[in-house]
């Protein structure tokens, strides 16, 4: 079974930083893209960042540009989201996402997602 396991959430004050990690397992072929999305209570899913392609092209939602960075580790077996200058409006459950077919990890529903990790900014 494909599994995406997130870690690294927590509670921070505005202006602080957190790094989220996602460790995928259980699939033997390369993903089309990997990314992070978030969902706050009562709100729709919001794509935050994605990384794709052999060169590791990255794309971000406008709300996090310049503050968040998505990157892969050397073995490309885990994906991270470095979040700096956090704001209260960043408060949400954050999910790691993967897609194997077409579409964007920013805008399309994920083929697989993790269980989520809570980020709270006060």
N, CA, C and O of each residue as an XYZ file, in Angstrom:
488
protein
N       0.834     -1.188      0.000
C       0.000      0.000      0.000
C       0.874      1.244      0.000
O       1.926      1.290      0.637
N       0.410      2.250     -0.730
C       1.097      3.537     -0.726
C       0.795      4.255      0.581
O      -0.356      4.338      1.009
N       1.827      4.761      1.195
C       1.660      5.537      2.415
C       2.493      6.803      2.349
O       3.629      6.791      1.875
N       1.914      7.895      2.829
C       2.626      9.158      2.985
C       2.508      9.538      4.448
O       1.404      9.749      4.951
N       3.625      9.625      5.125
C       3.617      9.891      6.557
C       4.231     11.261      6.815
O       5.411     11.485      6.546
N       3.416     12.177      7.341
C       3.889     13.528      7.628
C       4.337     13.646      9.073
O       3.905     12.894      9.946
N       5.210     14.605      9.298
C       5.610     14.965     10.652
C       6.096     16.411     10.637
O       6.352     16.980      9.576
N       6.219     16.995     11.819
C       6.818     18.316     11.927
C       5.875     19.449     12.237
O       6.318     20.586     12.400
N       4.583     19.177     12.324
C       3.658     20.237     12.673
C       3.813     20.654     14.121
O       4.587     20.061     14.873
N       3.071     21.680     14.504
C       3.125     22.148     15.877
C       2.516     23.521     16.011
O       1.850     24.020     15.104
N       2.756     24.122     17.158
C       2.243     25.457     17.446
C       3.402     26.437     17.555
O       4.377     26.189     18.264
N       3.285     27.539     16.850
C       4.326     28.563     16.883
C       3.679     29.931     16.940
O       2.496     30.094     16.639
N       4.471     30.902     17.328
C       4.003     32.286     17.287
C       4.207     32.847     15.879
O       5.040     32.365     15.112
N       3.435     33.860     15.571
C       3.569     34.518     14.270
C       5.010     34.965     14.070
O       5.648     35.497     14.978
N       5.503     34.736     12.866
C       6.890     35.045     12.554
C       7.829     33.878     12.719
O       8.984     33.939     12.299
N       7.341     32.813     13.328
C       8.168     31.648     13.562
C       8.269     30.739     12.351
O       7.741     31.038     11.280
N       8.961     29.620     12.544
C       9.220     28.687     11.447
C       8.897     27.258     11.875
O       8.975     26.907     13.053
N       8.542     26.465     10.909
C       8.359     25.033     11.083
C       8.827     24.342      9.807
O       8.800     24.932      8.727
N       9.254     23.092      9.938
C       9.567     22.286      8.766
C       8.744     21.012      8.815
O       8.800     20.253      9.783
N       7.991     20.794      7.772
C       7.194     19.585      7.651
C       7.954     18.567      6.796
O       8.644     18.923      5.842
N       7.808     17.307      7.163
C       8.450     16.217      6.433
C       7.401     15.228      5.969
O       6.379     15.028      6.626
N       7.663     14.617      4.839
C       6.760     13.602      4.293
C       7.601     12.446      3.781
O       8.445     12.617      2.902
N       7.367     11.291      4.331
C       8.117     10.095      3.927
C       7.177      9.145      3.213
O       6.308      8.547      3.848
N       7.330      8.994      1.907
C       6.466      8.093      1.165
C       7.028      6.672      1.142
O       8.237      6.463      1.248
N       6.143      5.723      1.003
C       6.566      4.325      0.876
C       5.481      3.539      0.153
O       4.327      3.959      0.074
N       5.882      2.397     -0.369
C       4.890      1.478     -0.900
C       4.615      1.580     -2.376
O       3.746      0.870     -2.883
N       5.337      2.452     -3.102
C       5.140      2.496     -4.541
C       6.489      2.432     -5.231
O       7.493      2.955     -4.748
N       6.473      1.764     -6.393
C       7.735      1.477     -7.057
C       8.001      2.307     -8.277
O       8.979      2.061     -8.983
N       7.153      3.300     -8.559
C       7.422      4.122     -9.726
C       7.389      5.592     -9.335
O       6.885      5.970     -8.277
N       7.930      6.387    -10.207
C       8.128      7.801     -9.888
C       6.807      8.552     -9.942
O       5.985      8.337    -10.833
N       6.625      9.420     -8.986
C       5.433     10.242     -8.965
C       5.502     11.314    -10.047
O       6.588     11.726    -10.455
N       4.342     11.760    -10.506
C       4.248     12.898    -11.423
C       4.635     14.170    -10.678
O       5.361     15.015    -11.202
N       4.150     14.291     -9.474
C       4.468     15.441     -8.640
C       4.229     15.068     -7.196
O       3.505     14.122     -6.887
N       4.854     15.833     -6.320
C       4.556     15.741     -4.900
C       4.333     17.149     -4.385
O       4.886     18.114     -4.915
N       3.534     17.256     -3.368
C       3.246     18.593     -2.877
C       2.619     18.587     -1.519
O       2.501     17.555     -0.858
N       2.222     19.757     -1.122
C       1.546     19.955      0.158
C       0.287     20.778     -0.079
O       0.283     21.735     -0.854
N      -0.768     20.383      0.601
C      -1.950     21.221      0.622
C      -2.400     21.363      2.071
O      -1.973     20.610      2.946
N      -3.254     22.325      2.304
C      -3.751     22.544      3.657
C      -5.255     22.740      3.633
O      -5.847     23.112      2.619
N      -5.836     22.484      4.759
C      -7.269     22.662      4.898
C      -7.580     23.109      6.309
O      -7.264     22.419      7.277
N      -8.195     24.254      6.415
C      -8.633     24.775      7.704
C     -10.091     24.402      7.902
O     -10.800     24.180      6.920
N     -10.562     24.327      9.143
C     -11.966     23.979      9.403
C     -12.919     24.899      8.654
O     -12.811     26.122      8.732
N     -13.848     24.298      7.932
C     -14.848     25.064      7.216
C     -14.381     25.653      5.912
O     -15.133     26.362      5.243
N     -13.135     25.366      5.535
C     -12.597     25.922      4.295
C     -12.245     24.809      3.316
O     -12.082     23.652      3.705
N     -12.131     25.170      2.056
C     -11.771     24.202      1.033
C     -10.270     23.900      1.070
O      -9.466     24.657      1.613
N      -9.935     22.760      0.468
C      -8.540     22.388      0.288
C      -7.804     23.475     -0.496
O      -8.321     24.003     -1.481
N      -6.600     23.797     -0.049
C      -5.800     24.838     -0.690
C      -4.407     24.287     -0.980
O      -3.665     23.946     -0.059
N      -4.056     24.203     -2.257
C      -2.716     23.777     -2.620
C      -1.698     24.808     -2.171
O      -1.897     26.006     -2.376
N      -0.612     24.357     -1.562
C       0.393     25.257     -1.020
C       1.645     25.264     -1.887
O       2.143     26.325     -2.262
N       2.150     24.081     -2.202
C       3.392     23.983     -2.968
C       3.463     22.633     -3.651
O       2.884     21.652     -3.184
N       4.180     22.594     -4.764
C       4.426     21.330     -5.427
C       5.836     21.320     -6.016
O       6.445     22.359     -6.272
N       6.328     20.089     -6.218
C       7.630     19.906     -6.851
C       7.494     18.775     -7.851
O       6.884     17.749     -7.549
N       8.055     18.948     -9.036
C       7.872     17.964    -10.091
C       8.997     18.071    -11.102
O       9.741     19.050    -11.146
N       9.093     17.016    -11.922
C      10.061     17.006    -13.008
C      11.455     16.614    -12.557
O      11.791     16.698    -11.376
N      12.268     16.181    -13.527
C      13.628     15.726    -13.206
C      14.464     16.796    -12.518
O      15.332     16.479    -11.704
N      14.211     18.053    -12.837
C      14.978     19.127    -12.238
C      14.418     19.673    -10.947
O      14.980     20.597    -10.358
N      13.311     19.104    -10.507
C      12.721     19.580     -9.264
C      12.123     20.963     -9.368
O      12.409     21.839     -8.552
N      11.278     21.161    -10.390
C      10.604     22.445    -10.551
C       9.631     22.648     -9.403
O       8.913     21.725     -9.019
N       9.606     23.845     -8.860
C       8.730     24.140     -7.724
C       7.725     25.228     -8.098
O       8.018     26.131     -8.882
N       6.558     25.114     -7.526
C       5.515     26.121     -7.707
C       4.827     26.336     -6.374
O       4.712     25.411     -5.570
N       4.371     27.555     -6.139
C       3.769     27.906     -4.863
C       2.482     28.691     -5.067
O       2.306     29.400     -6.058
N       1.603     28.543     -4.107
C       0.456     29.427     -4.063
C       0.951     30.824     -3.714
O       1.925     30.985     -2.979
N       0.266     31.837     -4.251
C       0.699     33.210     -4.016
C       0.764     33.549     -2.526
O       1.585     34.368     -2.112
N      -0.088     32.931     -1.728
C      -0.159     33.267     -0.311
C       1.096     32.856      0.465
O       1.317     33.336      1.577
N       1.915     31.974     -0.110
C       3.089     31.489      0.622
C       4.399     31.784     -0.098
O       5.473     31.485      0.424
N       4.322     32.365     -1.286
C       5.544     32.667     -2.047
C       6.482     33.540     -1.231
O       6.069     34.521     -0.611
N       7.753     33.162     -1.245
C       8.755     33.911     -0.510
C       8.869     33.515      0.945
O       9.807     33.929      1.626
N       7.923     32.714      1.439
C       7.956     32.280      2.843
C       8.142     30.783      2.977
O       8.799     30.320      3.909
N       7.572     30.023      2.058
C       7.640     28.557      2.118
C       8.561     28.048      1.028
O       8.644     28.629     -0.054
N       9.255     26.950      1.323
C      10.121     26.297      0.342
C       9.874     24.800      0.380
O       9.933     24.177      1.440
N       9.598     24.228     -0.785
C       9.434     22.781     -0.895
C      10.696     22.205     -1.509
O      11.253     22.777     -2.446
N      11.151     21.072     -0.984
C      12.345     20.466     -1.557
C      12.365     18.972     -1.235
O      11.700     18.494     -0.316
N      13.165     18.256     -2.041
C      13.342     16.815     -1.868
C      14.697     16.542     -1.239
O      15.618     17.351     -1.343
N      14.807     15.399     -0.591
C      16.137     15.031     -0.098
C      16.950     14.423     -1.238
O      16.421     14.223     -2.332
N      18.204     14.131     -1.004
C      19.072     13.694     -2.088
C      18.584     12.425     -2.761
O      18.718     12.276     -3.976
N      18.044     11.547     -2.021
C      17.565     10.280     -2.569
C      16.155     10.404     -3.139
O      15.605      9.443     -3.676
N      15.578     11.600     -3.016
C      14.219     11.860     -3.507
C      13.210     10.901     -2.919
O      12.221     10.543     -3.558
N      13.476     10.491     -1.694
C      12.525      9.606     -1.061
C      11.633     10.328     -0.060
O      10.647      9.763      0.413
N      11.978     11.591      0.271
C      11.147     12.378      1.180
C      11.012     13.791      0.633
O      11.881     14.285     -0.086
N       9.918     14.422      0.985
C       9.692     15.800      0.576
C       9.459     16.650      1.812
O       8.808     16.212      2.761
N       9.979     17.842      1.800
C       9.922     18.734      2.946
C       9.250     20.051      2.567
O       9.247     20.461      1.407
N       8.686     20.691      3.572
C       8.147     22.032      3.398
C       8.699     22.894      4.525
O       8.294     22.761      5.680
N       9.617     23.770      4.181
C      10.145     24.724      5.136
C       9.244     25.941      5.147
O       9.041     26.579      4.114
N       8.707     26.264      6.305
C       7.759     27.366      6.432
C       8.357     28.428      7.347
O       8.583     28.187      8.533
N       8.605     29.587      6.789
C       9.149     30.709      7.544
C       8.145     31.849      7.597
O       7.180     31.881      6.833
N       8.383     32.770      8.497
C       7.512     33.949      8.634
C       6.048     33.548      8.688
O       5.210     34.104      7.979
N       5.759     32.591      9.524
C       4.398     32.068      9.608
C       3.430     33.116     10.107
O       3.765     33.963     10.935
N       2.207     33.036      9.576
C       1.144     33.968      9.925
C      -0.032     33.190     10.507
O      -0.179     31.999     10.234
N      -0.870     33.849     11.305
C      -2.045     33.143     11.834
C      -2.905     32.519     10.735
O      -3.506     31.468     10.955
N      -2.975     33.132      9.583
C      -3.784     32.579      8.498
C      -3.180     31.326      7.874
O      -3.817     30.687      7.037
N      -1.969     30.968      8.267
C      -1.384     29.702      7.835
C      -1.881     28.528      8.681
O      -1.587     27.374      8.370
N      -2.615     28.810      9.725
C      -3.128     27.755     10.591
C      -4.051     26.823      9.818
O      -5.031     27.264      9.217
N      -3.735     25.536      9.837
C      -4.515     24.538      9.091
C      -3.913     23.161      9.340
O      -2.842     23.024      9.932
N      -4.636     22.142      8.870
C      -4.055     20.805      8.780
C      -3.324     20.744      7.445
O      -3.888     21.077      6.403
N      -2.079     20.320      7.484
C      -1.264     20.232      6.278
C      -1.111     18.773      5.875
O      -0.836     17.906      6.704
N      -1.295     18.526      4.589
C      -1.248     17.174      4.049
C      -0.192     17.079      2.956
O      -0.063     17.971      2.117
N       0.544     16.005      2.981
C       1.436     15.663      1.885
C       0.609     14.990      0.793
O      -0.312     14.229      1.087
N       0.937     15.271     -0.456
C       0.149     14.746     -1.569
C       1.059     14.234     -2.666
O       2.174     14.721     -2.853
N       0.561     13.241     -3.390
C       1.298     12.696     -4.525
C       0.323     12.377     -5.651
O      -0.799     11.926     -5.423
N       0.783     12.623     -6.862
C       0.005     12.257     -8.037
C       0.900     11.465     -8.979
O       2.083     11.767     -9.131
N       0.323     10.455     -9.605
C       1.069      9.635    -10.553
C       0.663      9.901    -11.993
O       1.418      9.595    -12.916
N      -0.497     10.459    -12.190
C      -0.968     10.754    -13.526
C      -0.781     12.223    -13.849
O       0.068     12.895    -13.262
N      -1.567     12.710    -14.773
C      -1.492     14.113    -15.137
C      -2.099     14.998    -14.058
O      -2.643     14.517    -13.064
N      -1.994     16.281    -14.276
C      -2.553     17.206    -13.319
C      -1.511     17.747    -12.369
O      -0.375     17.274    -12.325
N      -1.910     18.730    -11.622
C      -1.011     19.459    -10.726
C      -1.273     19.079     -9.283
O      -2.416     18.884     -8.869
N      -0.189     18.980     -8.527
C      -0.340     18.735     -7.092
C      -0.833     19.988     -6.374
O      -1.213     19.924     -5.205
N      -0.830     21.125     -7.065
C      -1.354     22.346     -6.469
C      -2.865     22.448     -6.618
O      -3.556     22.901     -5.706
N      -3.374     22.027     -7.769
C      -4.771     22.298     -8.074
C      -5.650     21.065     -8.218
O      -6.874     21.183     -8.160
N      -5.072     19.902     -8.400
C      -5.861     18.688     -8.596
C      -5.917     17.868     -7.318
O      -4.981     17.897     -6.520
N      -7.001     17.143     -7.121
C      -7.063     16.263     -5.943
C      -5.919     15.251     -5.973
O      -5.577     14.749     -7.043
N      -5.335     14.949     -4.848
C      -4.205     14.015     -4.845
C      -4.642     12.581     -5.105
O      -5.755     12.184     -4.761
N      -3.741     11.803     -5.723
C      -3.984     10.369     -5.825
C      -3.803      9.729     -4.441
O      -4.530      8.809     -4.067
N      -2.839     10.225     -3.710
C      -2.586      9.751     -2.357
C      -2.272     10.956     -1.477
O      -1.709     11.954     -1.926
N      -2.649     10.830     -0.229
C      -2.323     11.874      0.727
C      -2.025     11.225      2.076
O      -2.419     10.090      2.345
N      -1.317     11.984      2.913
C      -1.017     11.499      4.244
C      -2.151     11.771      5.206
O      -3.230     12.214      4.813
N      -1.893     11.499      6.465
C      -2.931     11.663      7.486
C      -3.041     13.103      7.974
O      -3.999     13.469      8.654
N      -2.058     13.906      7.621
C      -2.086     15.313      7.987
C      -1.304     15.610      9.253
O      -1.165     14.758     10.130
N      -0.798     16.831      9.332
C      -0.129     17.311     10.531
C      -0.607     18.732     10.786
O      -0.653     19.556      9.873
N      -0.962     19.011     12.033
C      -1.573     20.290     12.374
C      -0.512     21.372     12.541
O       0.507     21.165     13.200
N      -0.765     22.520     11.937
C       0.065     23.712     12.123
C      -0.825     24.794     12.698
O      -1.857     25.135     12.120
N      -0.419     25.337     13.849
C      -1.176     26.391     14.507
C      -0.257     27.578     14.740
O       0.795     27.448     15.364
N      -0.660     28.727     14.238
C       0.135     29.950     14.374
C      -0.693     30.972     15.149
O      -1.809     31.307     14.753
N      -0.145     31.457     16.240
C      -0.892     32.408     17.058
C      -0.174     33.750     17.165
O      -0.671     34.665     17.821
